[in-house]
């Protein structure tokens, strides 16, 4: 009995299956769950804290997982993500701290964040801190100041955290 025709037919079948399988449109592939898509690279924001240090005030955002992209920018007014409502923090100047990809909740929607949601702070420069959003892969905070905040952002590791140092204005200088 000659095995070559049978092996050739088997090889042709395997090749045909591979070619047909590779031409299935992506939309026919089973969708990945949101958790599977976000899990490896999404940071979890667990806390925010603050403190006064000599010539600067410091905000620290504690993270678990990968360091997310972070932007810190001056804004005229702080607003809650999703609703657009104004954040009730007293101050003349504000910084928006935005982390992405990041979450502060688990897949069931329960908060994993244990820090302040809205807090008046009594430091020379920092006057208030609020978590303003945990929405669509972004976690956002707002910070309030009486004078224009000159800040520096640093990423620290083991444990993961984002640090924003805000220089105190010299005595007699109000911006």
XYZ file of N, CA and C in Angstrom:
525
model
N 0.838 -1.169 0.000
C 0.000 0.000 0.000
C 0.887 1.237 0.000
N 0.617 2.151 -0.899
C 1.418 3.355 -1.058
C 0.892 4.448 -0.130
N 1.769 4.955 0.741
C 1.352 5.969 1.726
C 1.504 7.389 1.200
N 2.196 7.573 0.100
C 2.425 8.929 -0.399
C 1.127 9.663 -0.729
N 0.181 9.087 -1.446
C -1.049 9.833 -1.726
C -1.784 10.216 -0.446
N -1.772 9.325 0.541
C -2.460 9.630 1.789
C -1.764 10.771 2.541
N -0.441 10.745 2.588
C 0.315 11.816 3.240
C 0.142 13.135 2.500
N 0.121 13.076 1.167
C -0.079 14.292 0.379
C -1.458 14.871 0.647
N -2.466 14.026 0.735
C -3.822 14.496 1.010
C -3.906 15.094 2.409
N -3.266 14.455 3.377
C -3.249 14.967 4.741
C -2.545 16.319 4.820
N -1.383 16.433 4.155
C -0.646 17.704 4.133
C -1.472 18.791 3.465
N -2.149 18.478 2.383
C -2.988 19.458 1.693
C -4.122 19.912 2.601
N -4.704 18.990 3.344
C -5.783 19.342 4.275
C -5.303 20.263 5.377
N -4.134 19.965 5.939
C -3.570 20.817 6.989
C -3.278 22.201 6.442
N -2.678 22.263 5.249
C -2.355 23.542 4.625
C -3.617 24.341 4.338
N -4.645 23.695 3.804
C -5.904 24.368 3.502
C -6.543 24.910 4.779
N -6.507 24.117 5.849
C -7.061 24.569 7.129
C -6.313 25.790 7.650
N -5.001 25.760 7.530
C -4.197 26.895 8.000
C -4.496 28.147 7.200
N -4.613 28.020 5.875
C -4.884 29.179 5.022
C -6.269 29.729 5.290
N -7.280 28.865 5.361
C -8.647 29.321 5.606
C -8.752 29.930 7.000
N -8.118 29.315 7.989
C -8.164 29.833 9.357
C -7.527 31.194 9.488
N -6.504 31.466 8.690
C -5.835 32.755 8.799
C -6.567 33.867 8.072
N -7.581 33.528 7.285
C -8.324 34.562 6.564
C -9.644 34.913 7.229
N -9.909 34.381 8.436
C -11.118 34.728 9.161
C -11.007 36.180 9.590
N -12.018 37.000 9.315
C -11.932 38.415 9.697
C -11.814 38.569 11.211
N -11.134 39.636 11.628
C -10.914 39.892 13.055
C -12.230 40.008 13.804
N -13.263 40.525 13.137
C -14.538 40.695 13.815
C -15.167 39.362 14.186
N -14.740 38.259 13.525
C -15.275 36.952 13.853
C -14.573 36.334 15.056
N -13.427 36.879 15.429
C -12.704 36.355 16.587
C -13.463 36.720 17.851
N -13.417 35.875 18.881
C -14.147 36.208 20.099
C -13.584 37.475 20.734
N -14.453 38.377 21.191
C -13.965 39.628 21.791
C -13.270 39.350 23.110
N -12.216 40.137 23.386
C -11.538 40.052 24.672
C -12.339 40.843 25.686
N -12.363 40.389 26.895
C -13.082 41.125 27.928
C -12.320 42.409 28.253
N -13.022 43.360 28.821
C -12.382 44.630 29.192
C -11.248 44.377 30.173
N -11.442 43.440 31.099
C -10.395 43.145 32.075
C -9.165 42.553 31.392
N -9.374 41.689 30.408
C -8.242 41.079 29.705
C -7.499 42.111 28.876
N -8.225 43.080 28.316
C -7.579 44.116 27.515
C -6.794 45.075 28.387
N -7.293 45.381 29.570
C -6.686 46.411 30.401
C -5.708 45.875 31.439
N -5.835 44.625 31.833
C -5.108 44.101 32.978
C -3.598 44.306 32.945
N -2.873 43.922 31.886
C -1.425 43.968 31.989
C -0.843 45.368 32.133
N -1.423 46.374 31.492
C -0.789 47.685 31.453
C -1.543 48.746 32.233
N -2.603 48.403 32.914
C -3.400 49.401 33.613
C -2.989 49.506 35.068
N -2.647 50.718 35.481
C -2.289 50.961 36.878
C -3.552 51.044 37.722
N -3.435 50.645 38.967
C -4.518 50.801 39.935
C -4.091 51.890 40.910
N -4.901 52.926 41.016
C -4.632 54.040 41.934
C -5.261 53.674 43.270
N -4.434 53.598 44.314
C -4.924 53.139 45.619
C -5.034 54.237 46.669
N -4.280 55.330 46.496
C -4.276 56.362 47.534
C -3.671 57.647 46.987
N -3.980 58.749 47.639
C -3.304 60.025 47.402
C -3.039 60.625 48.774
N -1.849 61.171 48.929
C -1.468 61.761 50.214
C -0.656 63.016 49.963
N -0.376 63.761 50.974
C 0.285 65.050 50.831
C 1.107 65.322 52.082
N 2.021 66.283 51.947
C 2.822 66.680 53.094
C 3.631 67.919 52.793
N 4.024 68.613 53.825
C 4.863 69.791 53.688
C 6.312 69.435 53.961
N 7.220 69.955 53.132
C 8.657 69.646 53.248
C 9.458 70.922 52.994
N 10.018 71.509 53.989
C 10.916 72.655 53.842
C 10.433 73.709 52.870
N 10.877 73.657 51.622
C 10.560 74.698 50.641
C 9.513 74.252 49.612
N 8.853 73.117 49.859
C 7.840 72.660 48.902
C 6.772 71.824 49.601
N 5.611 71.749 48.971
C 4.546 70.843 49.397
C 4.513 69.701 48.392
N 4.157 68.521 48.861
C 4.229 67.323 48.011
C 2.890 66.602 47.984
N 2.518 66.148 46.785
C 1.368 65.266 46.581
C 1.935 63.945 46.077
N 1.489 62.839 46.668
C 1.934 61.508 46.252
C 0.709 60.690 45.881
N 0.731 60.087 44.688
C -0.333 59.193 44.245
C 0.254 57.778 44.252
N -0.308 56.916 45.094
C 0.171 55.542 45.224
C -0.481 54.659 44.165
N 0.343 53.776 43.554
C -0.099 52.945 42.435
C 0.252 51.483 42.670
N -0.511 50.614 42.041
C -0.160 49.200 41.935
C -0.128 48.881 40.448
N 0.880 48.125 40.036
C 0.996 47.760 38.622
C 1.911 48.721 37.890
N 1.705 48.795 36.595
C 2.558 49.599 35.721
C 2.388 51.087 35.989
N 3.449 51.842 35.759
C 3.360 53.303 35.856
C 2.559 53.812 34.650
N 1.482 54.528 34.871
C 0.714 55.060 33.739
C 1.330 56.354 33.215
N 0.858 56.779 32.048
C 1.221 58.107 31.563
C 0.596 59.105 32.534
N 1.300 60.163 32.839
C 0.777 61.173 33.757
C 0.952 62.549 33.143
N -0.094 63.360 33.236
C 0.022 64.757 32.832
C -0.416 65.614 34.014
N 0.332 66.658 34.240
C 0.012 67.615 35.303
C -0.010 68.973 34.639
N -1.182 69.617 34.669
C -1.295 70.904 33.979
C -2.156 71.864 34.779
N -1.844 73.144 34.583
C -2.641 74.190 35.214
C -3.973 74.308 34.484
N -5.046 74.480 35.232
C -6.376 74.682 34.661
C -7.036 75.846 35.397
N -7.990 76.489 34.735
C -8.690 77.629 35.351
C -9.664 77.191 36.434
N -10.286 76.027 36.203
C -11.287 75.515 37.134
C -11.193 73.988 37.127
N -11.466 73.385 38.273
C -11.478 71.928 38.358
C -12.896 71.428 38.152
N -13.040 70.380 37.334
C -14.354 69.788 37.066
C -14.282 68.284 37.255
N -15.394 67.704 37.720
C -15.485 66.252 37.844
C -15.617 65.637 36.460
N -14.842 64.567 36.209
C -14.950 63.842 34.952
C -16.347 63.229 34.852
N -16.843 63.160 33.650
C -18.146 62.539 33.423
C -19.298 63.504 33.572
N -19.338 64.298 34.642
C -20.468 65.207 34.859
C -20.143 66.643 34.461
N -18.889 67.026 34.572
C -18.508 68.406 34.278
C -18.819 69.372 35.411
N -19.356 68.854 36.529
C -19.647 69.737 37.667
C -18.357 70.308 38.234
N -18.433 71.539 38.695
C -17.283 72.215 39.296
C -16.936 71.558 40.634
N -15.643 71.347 40.872
C -15.165 70.767 42.126
C -15.096 71.891 43.159
N -15.740 71.711 44.321
C -15.793 72.792 45.310
C -14.534 72.892 46.187
N -13.412 73.217 45.550
C -12.176 73.466 46.295
C -11.863 74.953 46.234
N -11.590 75.545 47.403
C -11.217 76.952 47.442
C -9.790 77.105 46.950
N -9.555 78.097 46.144
C -8.217 78.387 45.645
C -8.317 79.314 44.448
N -7.197 79.924 44.093
C -7.141 80.826 42.934
C -6.486 80.144 41.744
N -5.697 79.096 42.010
C -4.950 78.392 40.963
C -5.136 76.893 41.185
N -5.146 76.140 40.069
C -5.431 74.709 40.157
C -4.519 73.901 39.246
N -4.204 72.693 39.694
C -3.506 71.722 38.859
C -4.424 70.517 38.664
N -4.468 70.036 37.419
C -5.168 68.790 37.109
C -4.104 67.710 36.918
N -4.241 66.609 37.649
C -3.317 65.477 37.585
C -4.089 64.332 36.947
N -3.659 63.899 35.743
C -4.411 62.910 34.975
C -3.526 61.701 34.689
N -3.983 60.512 35.065
C -3.246 59.261 34.886
C -3.997 58.353 33.910
N -3.263 57.770 32.952
C -3.892 56.863 31.992
C -2.852 55.959 31.341
N -3.139 54.687 31.148
C -4.347 53.991 31.575
C -4.276 53.688 33.074
N -5.377 53.989 33.742
C -5.446 53.781 35.187
C -6.891 53.620 35.614
N -7.076 52.912 36.706
C -8.397 52.747 37.312
C -8.241 52.864 38.824
N -9.358 53.113 39.485
C -9.378 53.135 40.942
C -10.513 52.240 41.442
N -10.917 51.288 40.600
C -11.993 50.359 40.935
C -11.672 48.980 40.352
N -12.372 47.959 40.853
C -12.179 46.608 40.315
C -13.213 46.323 39.226
N -13.188 45.117 38.671
C -14.106 44.758 37.587
C -15.570 44.806 38.015
N -15.845 44.641 39.297
C -17.221 44.704 39.796
C -17.659 46.142 40.071
N -16.755 47.108 39.871
C -17.089 48.508 40.082
C -16.862 49.009 41.490
N -16.317 48.175 42.359
C -16.058 48.594 43.738
C -14.741 49.366 43.806
N -14.752 50.444 44.559
C -13.580 51.311 44.668
C -12.414 50.597 45.347
N -11.231 50.757 44.763
C -9.992 50.271 45.358
C -9.191 51.437 45.935
N -9.686 52.638 45.725
C -9.035 53.861 46.179
C -9.419 54.132 47.628
N -8.420 54.346 48.483
C -8.660 54.560 49.905
C -8.301 55.967 50.367
N -7.966 56.843 49.461
C -7.552 58.192 49.815
C -8.716 59.166 49.875
N -8.388 60.447 50.007
C -9.428 61.470 50.113
C -10.155 61.684 48.793
N -11.454 61.928 48.895
C -12.257 62.267 47.707
C -12.300 63.782 47.517
N -12.390 64.505 48.616
C -12.414 65.964 48.597
C -11.949 66.435 49.964
N -10.869 67.203 49.970
C -10.268 67.538 51.248
C -9.652 68.921 51.228
N -9.961 69.709 52.244
C -9.282 70.981 52.451
C -7.953 70.678 53.127
N -6.874 71.269 52.619
C -5.526 71.026 53.149
C -4.979 72.338 53.704
N -4.269 72.267 54.803
C -3.737 73.463 55.461
C -2.210 73.476 55.400
N -1.676 73.565 54.195
C -0.236 73.685 53.998
C 0.060 75.068 53.429
N 1.300 75.515 53.471
C 1.615 76.847 52.951
C 1.217 77.050 51.484
N 1.357 76.026 50.645
C 1.039 76.170 49.226
C -0.224 75.409 48.849
N -0.287 74.141 49.183
C -1.424 73.280 48.839
C -2.600 73.574 49.765
N -3.745 73.895 49.162
C -4.931 74.256 49.939
C -6.050 73.235 49.843
N -5.995 72.357 48.839
C -7.048 71.355 48.717
C -6.667 70.279 47.720
N -7.273 69.096 47.895
C -7.015 67.968 47.012
C -8.317 67.212 46.816
N -8.595 66.817 45.581
C -9.821 66.077 45.294
C -9.559 65.034 44.218
N -10.189 63.874 44.377
C -10.222 62.913 43.288
C -11.390 63.335 42.412
N -11.101 63.688 41.178
C -12.149 64.242 40.320
C -12.652 63.267 39.263
N -12.024 62.089 39.171
C -12.535 61.131 38.211
C -11.854 59.786 38.247
N -12.641 58.773 37.942
C -12.204 57.404 37.704
C -13.124 56.940 36.586
N -12.759 57.301 35.362
C -13.711 57.243 34.257
C -13.009 56.852 32.966
N -13.435 55.761 32.373
C -12.971 55.315 31.058
C -11.450 55.246 30.920
N -10.787 54.641 31.910
C -9.343 54.439 31.839
C -8.504 55.614 32.311
N -9.151 56.637 32.837
C -8.446 57.804 33.369
C -8.796 57.956 34.844
N -7.779 58.244 35.654
C -8.006 58.649 37.036
C -7.450 60.061 37.141
N -8.271 60.959 37.677
C -7.925 62.373 37.698
C -8.052 62.935 39.110
N -7.109 63.811 39.441
C -7.130 64.530 40.705
C -7.045 66.018 40.409
N -7.524 66.818 41.340
C -7.363 68.252 41.264
C -6.720 68.744 42.544
N -5.855 69.729 42.419
C -5.199 70.335 43.575
C -5.402 71.842 43.504
N -5.657 72.457 44.651
C -5.945 73.888 44.720
C -4.828 74.617 45.465
N -4.554 75.838 44.999
C -3.473 76.657 45.550
C -3.921 78.117 45.594
N -3.343 78.903 46.506
C -3.615 80.340 46.540
C -2.690 81.105 45.600
N -1.509 80.554 45.323
C -0.570 81.204 44.403
C -0.277 80.253 43.244
N 0.260 80.802 42.173
C 0.533 80.004 40.980
C 1.498 78.863 41.324
N 1.097 77.602 41.076
C 1.947 76.470 41.474
C 3.067 76.190 40.473
N 4.295 76.250 40.953
C 5.451 75.838 40.157
C 5.767 74.424 40.607
N 5.611 73.466 39.705
C 5.680 72.070 40.120
C 6.696 71.255 39.322
N 7.076 70.134 39.916
C 7.948 69.157 39.278
C 7.337 67.781 39.553
N 7.281 66.950 38.516
C 6.703 65.610 38.633
C 7.816 64.572 38.576
N 7.745 63.584 39.464
C 8.731 62.512 39.529
C 8.004 61.185 39.677
N 8.550 60.146 39.038
C 8.036 58.784 39.206
C 8.992 58.038 40.135
N 8.443 57.403 41.151
C 9.250 56.614 42.075
C 8.775 55.168 42.025
N 9.698 54.248 42.321
C 9.418 52.825 42.189
C 9.671 52.081 43.498
N 9.070 50.913 43.602
C 9.215 49.980 44.734
C 8.889 50.617 46.066
N 7.675 51.013 46.337
C 6.454 50.823 45.563
C 6.268 51.921 44.512
N 5.400 51.648 43.557
C 5.135 52.585 42.467
C 4.347 53.784 42.988
N 4.774 54.988 42.568
C 4.041 56.197 42.944
C 4.447 57.356 42.050
N 3.527 58.293 41.925
C 3.757 59.535 41.199
C 3.846 60.635 42.238
N 4.872 61.477 42.120
C 5.102 62.538 43.106
C 5.063 63.878 42.385
N 4.291 64.819 42.940
C 4.238 66.187 42.422
C 4.711 67.099 43.547
N 5.864 67.732 43.345
C 6.396 68.691 44.304
C 6.051 70.089 43.807
N 5.467 70.893 44.695
C 5.074 72.259 44.358
C 5.874 73.210 45.227
N 6.703 74.016 44.564
C 7.572 74.949 45.276
C 6.751 76.010 45.993
N 7.168 76.305 47.190
C 6.511 77.379 47.948
C 7.028 78.716 47.469
N 6.132 79.676 47.358
C 6.536 81.029 46.963
C 7.335 81.638 48.111
N 8.395 82.390 47.791
C 9.153 83.090 48.845
C 8.219 84.042 49.610
N 8.530 84.267 50.869
C 7.703 85.147 51.683
C 7.546 86.503 51.005
N 6.309 86.988 51.003
C 6.032 88.294 50.409
C 5.738 88.243 48.909
N 5.846 87.063 48.309
C 5.551 86.940 46.869
C 4.221 86.230 46.699
N 3.270 86.886 46.174
C 1.993 86.253 45.820
C 1.816 86.338 44.327
N 1.410 85.264 43.703
C 1.251 85.290 42.246
C -0.188 85.279 41.865
